[in-house]
Amino acid sequence: MNTATQDGSRAPSRLSRLVTRHGRIAPALIFLALFFVMPVSMLFGLSFLDSDGALTLEHYQRLWDKPVYLKVLGITLKTAAWTTVLCILGGYPIAYLLATVAKTTRARLTILVLMPFWTSFLVRTFAWIVLLGRKGAVNTFLLDIGVIEQPIKMIFNFTGVMIGMSHALMPLAVLTMLSVMEGIDANLSKAGSTMGARGGQTFWRIYFPLSVPGIAAGGMLVFITSLGFFITPALLGGARDTMIVQTIIFQIKEILNWGFAGAIGVLLMVAVLIIFFVYDKLLGLSTLSGGEATRAASLSKNPIGYVGAKVGGLFTRGMGTLCEWIGIAIGRLFPRRADKRRADGGRIAIWMVGLLMMGFLALPALFIIPVSFTESGFLGWPPQGFSLKWYQALADTPVWINAALRSFTVAILASSLGMLLGVPAAFMLARSSFTGKGAVFAFLVSPIIIPNIFIAVGLFFLYAKIGLVGTTIGLILGHTVLAIPYVVITVLAVVKGYDQNLDMAASTLGANRKQTFLRVTLPMIRSGMIAAFMFAFIISFDELTIALFVTGGEVTTLPKQMWDDALLRVSPALAAVATLLLLFMSAFILVSEIIKRRAAKRS
Amino acid sequence: MSGENIKLKIRSLRKTYGSVVALDSADIDLRDGEFLTLLGPSGSGKSTLLWAVAGLNDPDSGQIWIDGREATHLPPFQREIGMVFQNYALFPHMTIGQNIGFPLEMRKMNRIDREKAVMRVLDMVKLGHVADRYPQELSGGQQQRIALARAFVYEPSIILMDEPLGALDKKLRDHLQLEIKHLHEQLGVTIMYVTHDQEEAMVMSDRICLMNNARVEQIGTPEDLYFRPNTVFAADFLGESNLVDGVIREVNGNGASVEIGGAGLTRALPNPDLSVGDRVKLMTRPEAIEVLGAGESRPNEVSGILREVIVGGGATKLFVELQGGATMRVTQLTRAATERLSPGVELRLGWEQHAAVVLKHAELESEL
Ligand SMILES: Nc1ncnc2c1ncn2[C@@H]1O[C@H](COP(=O)(O)OP(=O)(O)O)[C@@H](O)[C@H]1O
Ligand SMILES: [Mg+2]
């Protein structure tokens, strides 16, 4: 890879060291500077310019003057807050169950959470339309058994948005909380029980406080991600559920008012930053990386944290005592017998709630499949008869075929480019120490923290200047921006876990650098690399926001085509596309999960 | 030991995990005030037994009685036991004071009494000044002492300890061994202790329960186990031993005569389970064997050729090849180089009758 140091006997000069170092990380940095920093800053710059290019605050003035935008911001915050609450409440039992079962069971159950996390967003949203629509599966069922007389309105209102968004983001909450819960020593609860604490007390006084950093981190990630949503509110919400990103899309697509769109974007960004700031003050940003379960010592030294800890202490004490009373009451009703084995009722309840929530995550997407085989022209439940005509229709429509081919090509090329840029950077982050390493890492992963809409709109503007709008290459470059963070994070974890003594052992045995890399390092980290590639592939394959802006005319991708169709009408043809996509992506995710597991086993 | 009261009675206890038998037919009586150690190699079922007593796992069959009450399937919080874990299991989000106060709070003790009790045990473990700190601000040894204080503070009926010193370095371990022993003597509590370290078990215990392969191999005082092991495993696990193949030729009231391959007849302590003609292992401890000078004699004598001498600090090991081909190890105090024997010379070895034990042959045993 680097010729400068191939001759191992000669100490590399400072200059060549510098070149090797920058040679590894510079391409990724330059790429992001061009296709991430530049477009995003251009967008922000635009928000301070009027139509003649003169400096102005008129866009911000308008934001302030027109109550509708602050109202939309309010709706956005409200939607995000409720989504967060639902994700935590629903996700906690899942995470708790996963954290407290045996390792092998956990590995199996985690797939039930990961699959919906990675299956196409649009597919899952369509599934809710099939389930909750006027003629959907739920209404049909309730009418049939006579519980209701009229269909209930469950979508195209706030309820629909809540169901769709909590379904979309609950896996994120689960995985974040799980990473903290896995670090909680199981012996702590056991120690509590030997000291005389009943189940309720050990949970509320010991386990729950230790899991709070997970709740905070999960809640924070869900909240921030929700702020940038538009697919779910657009497809499952009503007119009153419009979120801020939708107004940005409207400004650009319909009115072409760049400056004002930029100003709305700044408004959203400021909201995000304030939330980050408050979170950091309260809990410290370091908790976001998870794992750090114990912060009581530092918390008690910060005044806000101190009050929080006091209130939290009262709360957990109250809940603990309450649960203890319930436990005692149950104990009175059904006294424990010392000479008989007895099922653990609490555990059974946790399993039931956990499986129920996992069912909520995993099952809805399956409803897409039967409706794709309907003979009817409408998406009703139950599907009428059996026919392959919608699949036939797809095969006969070149636009779908082309979109699928393009999505595939773009995903392959974007993830390859992402690997080419991200892997050397990850290697360097893992293996050398240099000043500003933390900042470099933060920069490389920042595209996943910034709402995609900024990148998308910024790229649209940039591409408009350099003639890349509506080109496949523009799309690939945009998706590469999103792929880099995932590649860096995945590869970094793999390389960090790799024992460098093995390389040294190989070199003492007479292997040169190239041989060492090819014969020792690569075989060990290969599965991790493949996982990173597949990760990046899925990100690109399922990406809608950037595609929405930088594609046009003939050049379209599968998600973009589905979105355009869905805005007109969610039809059985769309269900057929979604079914194919569901099958393809599930297979893909299963394979990558298996590969990742194998990698984990080896290291 | 304060009395013959039985604190803990375990009968035919069995626990399996899937197809793995983790504990089988365990019978143990723990007396009031006793310090009993479960000793055995890793995976022999020590923790499984201890956790069953704590109520942290649910046994398949058998019974556990604590203070005369059956407790086999009771949940841990109804058992009045205390437990010290290897990794201490201190609650990281509570101060030391809150940690130690927790069991008292669960017992609804009022705050003032609680604080007094906490200070009392903290003084007992000489850490009176750390009540307001958090566990992670203490060293490993200090954390272990807090874990002890937390188990002692509510004066449970029995205190269980699962390799509590396993994570500490040798020096600290030696120190804390004595400290635990002193606490045990001062407070007169009943302790069931787990370790895989035979020296630790010998130093601390009133009695040792030796475990192997999910079963109790032998229970007895450290002296019993060392000088009168019942099995080859016990002889091998505690200290060093010479195990030489032999056949019983004669048994009478005060001993057995054993012929060891080509080296003649020796006398050993009797073993009621064995009879004339049985193939056995003759067990002796290397430090009980003497190299005999001219004119010296012992009840048992064999001769052989010195093959190797290893000087290890205070003790020197001699490897002597007997006429039948078996090798015996002899441990002596190290002497100056000029006085040392050199390999190749012929030696006479001798030992007293009570220093030799006959054991059932391990291979034959496992066939049964
Ligand atoms: N929770 C468990 N699940 C499955 N097997 C277990 C479990 N706990 C212990 N075992 C098995 O039971 C046997 C005894 O284990 P343990 O009691 O922990 O031994 P020790 O404490 O003596 O090292 C071992 O073979 C171990 O693998
Ligand atoms: Mg153990």
mmCIF file of C-alpha atoms in Angstrom, chain A residues 185 187-199 201-202 205-207 209-210 293-298 300-301 317 321 324-325 336-342, chain B residues 15 51 54 56 58-60 70-78 81-83 85 87 89-94 98-99 102-103 105-108 134 136-137 150 154:
data_model
loop_
_atom_site.group_PDB
_atom_site.id
_atom_site.type_symbol
_atom_site.label_atom_id
_atom_site.label_comp_id
_atom_site.label_asym_id
_atom_site.label_seq_id
_atom_site.Cartn_x
_atom_site.Cartn_y
_atom_site.Cartn_z
ATOM 1 C CA ASP A 185 -22.933 -6.838 36.140
ATOM 2 C CA ASN A 187 -24.185 -10.244 40.062
ATOM 3 C CA LEU A 188 -25.374 -6.856 41.324
ATOM 4 C CA SER A 189 -29.031 -7.838 41.245
ATOM 5 C CA LYS A 190 -28.139 -11.213 42.710
ATOM 6 C CA ALA A 191 -26.188 -9.550 45.499
ATOM 7 C CA GLY A 192 -29.208 -7.352 46.165
ATOM 8 C CA SER A 193 -31.496 -10.339 46.518
ATOM 9 C CA THR A 194 -29.176 -12.129 48.939
ATOM 10 C CA MET A 195 -29.293 -8.970 51.053
ATOM 11 C CA GLY A 196 -33.051 -9.215 51.333
ATOM 12 C CA ALA A 197 -34.318 -7.192 48.364
ATOM 13 C CA ARG A 198 -37.326 -8.529 46.481
ATOM 14 C CA GLY A 199 -37.475 -8.486 42.671
ATOM 15 C CA GLN A 201 -36.539 -3.541 44.857
ATOM 16 C CA THR A 202 -33.527 -5.027 43.058
ATOM 17 C CA ARG A 205 -32.925 0.383 43.291
ATOM 18 C CA ILE A 206 -30.087 -1.394 41.506
ATOM 19 C CA TYR A 207 -30.723 -2.252 37.867
ATOM 20 C CA PRO A 209 -30.457 3.473 37.996
ATOM 21 C CA LEU A 210 -27.552 1.758 36.262
ATOM 22 C CA ALA A 293 -22.715 2.682 33.323
ATOM 23 C CA THR A 294 -21.490 4.481 36.367
ATOM 24 C CA ARG A 295 -21.367 8.172 36.565
ATOM 25 C CA ALA A 296 -22.901 8.756 39.945
ATOM 26 C CA ALA A 297 -19.693 10.145 41.363
ATOM 27 C CA SER A 298 -19.297 12.925 38.809
ATOM 28 C CA SER A 300 -23.330 14.452 42.246
ATOM 29 C CA LYS A 301 -20.771 17.225 41.784
ATOM 30 C CA ARG A 317 -37.240 4.423 46.040
ATOM 31 C CA THR A 321 -41.364 0.196 47.697
ATOM 32 C CA GLU A 324 -42.247 -4.553 47.112
ATOM 33 C CA TRP A 325 -45.791 -4.180 48.459
ATOM 34 C CA ARG A 336 -43.796 -19.697 48.405
ATOM 35 C CA ARG A 337 -43.215 -23.305 49.292
ATOM 36 C CA ALA A 338 -39.676 -24.172 50.208
ATOM 37 C CA ASP A 339 -40.033 -27.753 49.046
ATOM 38 C CA LYS A 340 -41.505 -27.127 45.588
ATOM 39 C CA ARG A 341 -39.973 -25.660 42.495
ATOM 40 C CA ARG A 342 -41.954 -22.774 41.204
ATOM 41 C CA LYS B 15 -28.262 -29.442 39.817
ATOM 42 C CA TRP B 51 -25.341 -20.493 44.735
ATOM 43 C CA ALA B 54 -27.927 -18.685 48.433
ATOM 44 C CA LEU B 56 -29.443 -17.997 43.234
ATOM 45 C CA ASP B 58 -32.893 -23.662 41.611
ATOM 46 C CA PRO B 59 -31.702 -27.212 42.365
ATOM 47 C CA ASP B 60 -33.200 -30.165 40.454
ATOM 48 C CA GLU B 70 -36.318 -26.056 54.742
ATOM 49 C CA ALA B 71 -35.134 -23.483 52.202
ATOM 50 C CA THR B 72 -34.562 -25.560 49.062
ATOM 51 C CA HIS B 73 -36.668 -23.453 46.705
ATOM 52 C CA LEU B 74 -37.056 -20.259 48.707
ATOM 53 C CA PRO B 75 -36.022 -17.052 46.954
ATOM 54 C CA PRO B 76 -32.726 -15.539 48.177
ATOM 55 C CA PHE B 77 -34.369 -12.636 49.996
ATOM 56 C CA GLN B 78 -36.165 -15.007 52.340
ATOM 57 C CA ILE B 81 -27.824 -15.342 54.232
ATOM 58 C CA GLY B 82 -25.018 -13.021 53.243
ATOM 59 C CA MET B 83 -22.912 -13.399 50.160
ATOM 60 C CA PHE B 85 -18.871 -12.201 45.324
ATOM 61 C CA ASN B 87 -15.889 -9.233 41.786
ATOM 62 C CA ALA B 89 -20.659 -6.736 43.388
ATOM 63 C CA LEU B 90 -20.656 -3.330 45.058
ATOM 64 C CA PHE B 91 -23.399 -1.089 43.656
ATOM 65 C CA PRO B 92 -21.505 1.473 41.570
ATOM 66 C CA HIS B 93 -24.213 4.134 41.814
ATOM 67 C CA MET B 94 -24.318 4.118 45.608
ATOM 68 C CA GLN B 98 -25.413 3.457 50.968
ATOM 69 C CA ASN B 99 -24.005 0.133 49.835
ATOM 70 C CA PHE B 102 -28.760 -1.326 51.664
ATOM 71 C CA PRO B 103 -29.454 -4.645 53.417
ATOM 72 C CA GLU B 105 -32.789 -0.526 54.500
ATOM 73 C CA MET B 106 -34.354 -3.658 53.011
ATOM 74 C CA ARG B 107 -34.969 -4.737 56.596
ATOM 75 C CA LYS B 108 -36.691 -1.410 57.285
ATOM 76 C CA TYR B 134 -18.083 5.615 45.560
ATOM 77 C CA GLN B 136 -14.803 2.824 41.955
ATOM 78 C CA GLU B 137 -12.809 5.375 43.966
ATOM 79 C CA ARG B 150 -21.759 -5.287 53.689
ATOM 80 C CA TYR B 154 -26.928 -7.395 59.006
#
